[in-house]
Amino acid sequence: MNYTEIPSSKLTVSPFNIRHLTKFQLDTQLEEIKNSIKSNGIIQPLIVRKIKNKYEIATGQIRFVAGKKILKKFPCIVKNLSNQEVIEYSLIENLQRKDIDPLDVAKGLKQLKGMLTGLTFEQIAKKIGMTREMVWRYLSLLGLVPEVQKMVSENKISAKLGSKISTIEEKKQKEVAELLSKTPTDNESEEFIRKVKKEPEKSPKELLNEIVPSQLRITFLAGDEKESVNLPMSYWNLITGLARFKKTTISDIFKTALNNYAKEIGYENSKG
């Protein structure tokens, strides 16, 4: 592979790179990359384009940030790239990374779509190795209110879930996202979102409780009398988790958990 050694002082981050420096400078991976550079140097050259007397980085931005205080020169492949091509290179490179912020991808796709007027989602997707559904999913994140976008960026909810929340009216998005960040399954999340859109007169919390009750009503024996209590769902989640872990029945785990709960509320002689 032919490449050119370019001084780090002549390299600069491209404004068209979809990944923002402020978002990954504090990333713990930077330290790992620095250690790798100290041991092995730069294995994969940066792709750059010349802009006046500088070289703008299209791919390899993280390698540059991690190594610019270590190396005086970087191996680079110089290409004659348009702004559109820089975005395409950046998208292709960063989509392979697990820690990429979905909002960065969404903003990059929006910028690219603005440059490629007349092209369909499917045509844009083919150019960067994505499916039409993936392009739509990322772009839909831009329809979220800022608080929910932040939750997606911080991985409190998935991009897939965020795209579904974007179909809900804005005034309910934050509450729905906060509730869904604690919801156990995808099926329950999808059912909840359908109900929020179908029954706008009810509050999101009320609708979620119809799907995932916060408590279970349990009746058990306390001496010779029957007693009913509300068992928190956290106990039920613990029961099912322990049953899987111990490879035993939910019934056996439930009896133990119920007796412990009975003791907690003062019924030490109760039977499960």
C-alpha positions as MATLAB code, in Angstrom:
seq = 'MNYTEIPSSKLTVSPFNIRHLTKFQLDTQLEEIKNSIKSNGIIQPLIVRKIKNKYEIATGQIRFVAGKKILKKFPCIVKNLSNQEVIEYSLIENLQRKDIDPLDVAKGLKQLKGMLTGLTFEQIAKKIGMTREMVWRYLSLLGLVPEVQKMVSENKISAKLGSKISTIEEKKQKEVAELLSKTPTDNESEEFIRKVKKEPEKSPKELLNEIVPSQLRITFLAGDEKESVNLPMSYWNLITGLARFKKTTISDIFKTALNNYAKEIGYENSKG';
ca = [
       0.000    0.000    0.000;
       1.412    3.367   -1.042;
       1.145    6.110    1.530;
       2.716    9.441    2.425;
       4.170   10.458    5.789;
       2.500   13.731    6.777;
       3.498   15.822    9.838;
       0.861   15.836   12.556;
       0.949   19.656   12.537;
      -0.420   19.636    8.976;
      -3.313   17.268    9.749;
      -6.708   18.567   10.807;
     -10.078   17.054   11.663;
     -12.710   17.422    8.925;
     -15.902   19.331    9.733;
     -17.662   16.711    7.619;
     -16.581   13.822    9.838;
     -19.733   12.522   11.540;
     -18.016   11.765   14.829;
     -17.615   14.656   17.228;
     -14.337   15.006   19.100;
     -16.039   16.083   22.301;
     -17.888   12.786   22.409;
     -14.963   10.448   22.262;
     -12.029   12.361   23.712;
     -12.992   11.086   27.139;
     -13.643    7.583   25.826;
     -11.649    4.943   27.686;
     -10.771    3.376   24.346;
      -8.469    6.286   23.583;
      -6.043    5.034   26.224;
      -6.061    1.586   24.609;
      -5.389    3.114   21.186;
      -2.547    5.222   22.619;
      -0.933    2.108   24.081;
      -1.303    0.286   20.770;
       0.296    3.202   18.891;
       3.213    3.275   21.350;
       3.794   -0.448   20.791;
       2.968   -0.875   17.095;
       2.686    2.576   15.524;
      -0.133    3.324   13.077;
      -0.983    0.087   11.282;
      -3.772    1.455    9.070;
      -3.041    4.744    7.229;
      -5.368    7.713    7.509;
      -7.334    8.767    4.436;
      -7.001   12.520    3.892;
      -7.624   15.236    1.316;
      -5.567   18.366    0.775;
      -7.217   21.672    1.674;
      -4.884   24.613    0.981;
      -1.754   23.946    3.080;
      -3.433   21.407    5.385;
      -4.628   17.808    5.093;
      -8.163   17.118    6.255;
      -8.849   13.677    7.755;
     -11.656   11.638    6.168;
     -10.997    8.401    8.088;
      -8.777    7.664   11.074;
      -9.823   10.610   13.211;
      -9.629    8.631   16.466;
      -6.163    7.316   15.594;
      -5.067   10.888   14.966;
      -6.518   12.221   18.257;
      -4.981    9.344   20.218;
      -1.558    9.577   18.588;
      -0.943   13.246   17.803;
       1.029   13.773   21.029;
       3.022   10.602   20.439;
       3.870   10.715   16.723;
       5.368   13.545   14.711;
       4.179   12.053   11.401;
       1.271    9.873   10.305;
       1.032    7.475    7.336;
      -1.669    8.879    5.044;
      -3.334    8.075    1.744;
      -4.124   11.342   -0.033;
      -7.315   11.326   -2.117;
      -9.166   13.970   -4.092;
     -12.464   13.842   -2.185;
     -15.598   15.965   -2.320;
     -17.478   16.971    0.850;
     -20.042   14.293    0.033;
     -17.360   11.612   -0.276;
     -15.808   12.616    3.072;
     -19.190   12.054    4.765;
     -19.568    8.709    2.968;
     -16.095    7.557    4.080;
     -16.799    8.698    7.633;
     -20.146    6.900    7.774;
     -18.700    3.671    6.401;
     -15.790    3.755    8.868;
     -17.839    4.613   11.951;
     -20.782    2.286   11.304;
     -18.390   -0.571   12.022;
     -17.745    0.739   15.540;
     -19.911   -0.493   18.419;
     -19.461    2.700   20.445;
     -20.633    5.119   17.759;
     -23.316    7.559   18.927;
     -26.468    6.830   16.844;
     -27.201   10.574   16.793;
     -23.855   11.212   15.059;
     -24.836    8.701   12.377;
     -28.273   10.313   12.051;
     -26.814   13.798   11.584;
     -24.281   12.486    9.069;
     -27.031   10.792    7.051;
     -29.126   13.953    7.098;
     -26.152   15.969    5.829;
     -25.465   13.384    3.120;
     -29.115   13.291    2.051;
     -29.062   17.070    1.708;
     -26.131   16.770   -0.717;
     -27.666   13.900   -2.661;
     -30.915   15.559   -3.644;
     -33.091   13.370   -5.826;
     -31.829   10.065   -4.401;
     -34.162    7.742   -2.481;
     -33.405    6.268    0.946;
     -32.650    2.968   -0.749;
     -30.115    4.533   -3.152;
     -28.388    6.367   -0.301;
     -28.333    3.170    1.772;
     -26.597    1.246   -1.032;
     -23.872    3.876   -1.324;
     -22.793    3.358    2.298;
     -23.614   -0.326    2.787;
     -26.801    0.063    4.835;
     -30.382   -1.106    4.378;
     -33.205    1.336    3.681;
     -34.710    0.448    7.082;
     -31.449    1.315    8.868;
     -31.286    4.711    7.158;
     -34.885    5.460    8.134;
     -34.296    4.277   11.713;
     -31.289    6.551   12.207;
     -32.960    9.593   10.600;
     -36.088    9.108   12.728;
     -33.969    9.786   15.832;
     -33.782   13.425   14.759;
     -37.533   13.603   15.438;
     -36.992   12.974   19.155;
     -37.054   15.746   21.732;
     -33.538   16.681   23.020;
     -33.968   14.882   26.357;
     -34.731   11.576   24.604;
     -31.926   12.088   22.072;
     -29.585   12.390   25.052;
     -30.912    9.092   26.450;
     -30.108    7.400   23.114;
     -26.613    8.938   23.054;
     -25.982    7.738   26.619;
     -27.289    4.254   25.732;
     -30.104    4.464   28.278;
     -32.439    3.357   25.504;
     -31.522    1.701   22.200;
     -31.596    3.450   18.831;
     -34.223    0.916   17.738;
     -36.462    1.870   20.650;
     -35.725    5.562   20.113;
     -36.938    5.348   16.513;
     -40.236    3.864   17.713;
     -40.640    6.573   20.350;
     -40.180    9.177   17.581;
     -43.606    8.157   16.228;
     -45.254    9.447   19.433;
     -46.293   13.066   19.909;
     -43.425   15.136   21.312;
     -45.054   16.095   24.612;
     -45.191   12.416   25.668;
     -41.809   11.274   24.331;
     -39.750   12.003   27.462;
     -42.144   10.237   29.865;
     -42.489    7.262   27.516;
     -38.703    6.970   27.132;
     -38.127    7.100   30.895;
     -40.727    4.404   31.476;
     -39.384    2.221   28.677;
     -35.824    2.454   29.989;
     -37.060    0.190   32.814;
     -39.305   -2.103   30.767;
     -38.043   -5.708   30.612;
     -38.906   -6.905   27.069;
     -39.098   -5.625   23.482;
     -42.602   -7.057   23.046;
     -43.882   -5.122   26.063;
     -42.222   -1.957   24.739;
     -43.860   -2.313   21.320;
     -47.263   -3.015   22.850;
     -46.885   -0.002   25.134;
     -46.042    2.357   22.252;
     -49.054    1.085   20.285;
     -51.323    1.764   23.262;
     -49.895    5.270   23.798;
     -50.773    6.169   20.201;
     -54.154    4.390   20.284;
     -55.340    5.693   23.675;
     -54.088    9.307   23.927;
     -56.600   10.134   26.670;
     -54.721    7.903   29.146;
     -51.370    8.754   30.720;
     -48.312    6.710   29.620;
     -47.786    5.443   33.191;
     -51.376    4.219   33.399;
     -51.016    2.401   30.063;
     -47.723    0.782   31.045;
     -49.244   -0.543   34.276;
     -51.904   -2.265   32.165;
     -49.122   -4.140   30.366;
     -46.489   -4.504   33.103;
     -48.115   -4.197   36.538;
     -45.890   -2.602   39.150;
     -47.260   -5.059   41.736;
     -48.835   -8.529   41.898;
     -51.747   -9.256   44.237;
     -50.815  -12.377   46.226;
     -52.980  -14.316   48.695;
     -51.254  -16.582   51.244;
     -51.870  -18.221   54.597;
     -50.928  -16.371   57.790;
     -51.676  -18.863   60.508;
     -55.282  -19.979   59.904;
     -56.261  -16.890   58.001;
     -55.833  -15.874   54.403;
     -54.032  -12.614   53.788;
     -53.532  -10.670   50.567;
     -50.589   -8.423   49.860;
     -49.223   -6.501   46.909;
     -45.941   -8.123   45.907;
     -43.619   -5.632   44.134;
     -42.682   -6.640   40.568;
     -39.022   -6.396   41.581;
     -39.612   -9.525   43.684;
     -41.189  -11.314   40.712;
     -38.281  -10.360   38.480;
     -35.931  -11.737   41.136;
     -37.915  -14.971   41.333;
     -37.828  -15.634   37.582;
     -34.144  -14.697   37.418;
     -33.240  -17.042   40.291;
     -35.287  -19.852   38.756;
     -33.276  -19.595   35.534;
     -29.992  -19.308   37.434;
     -30.712  -22.221   39.800;
     -32.450  -24.299   37.088;
     -35.372  -24.941   39.391;
     -39.099  -24.211   39.252;
     -40.611  -20.793   39.716;
     -42.938  -22.380   42.271;
     -40.067  -23.376   44.587;
     -38.341  -20.018   44.235;
     -41.657  -18.250   44.692;
     -42.354  -20.037   47.977;
     -38.991  -18.999   49.368;
     -39.358  -15.403   48.213;
     -42.932  -15.197   49.477;
     -42.004  -16.498   52.922;
     -39.178  -13.965   53.096;
     -41.612  -11.226   52.135;
     -44.100  -12.459   54.736;
     -41.406  -12.262   57.419;
     -40.563   -8.766   56.270;
     -44.152   -7.603   56.874;
     -44.474   -9.514   60.181;
     -46.049  -12.846   59.247;
     -43.240  -15.194   60.209;
     -45.450  -18.313   60.448;
     -47.067  -17.925   57.041;
     -47.042  -20.770   54.501;
     -46.431  -20.369   50.780;
];
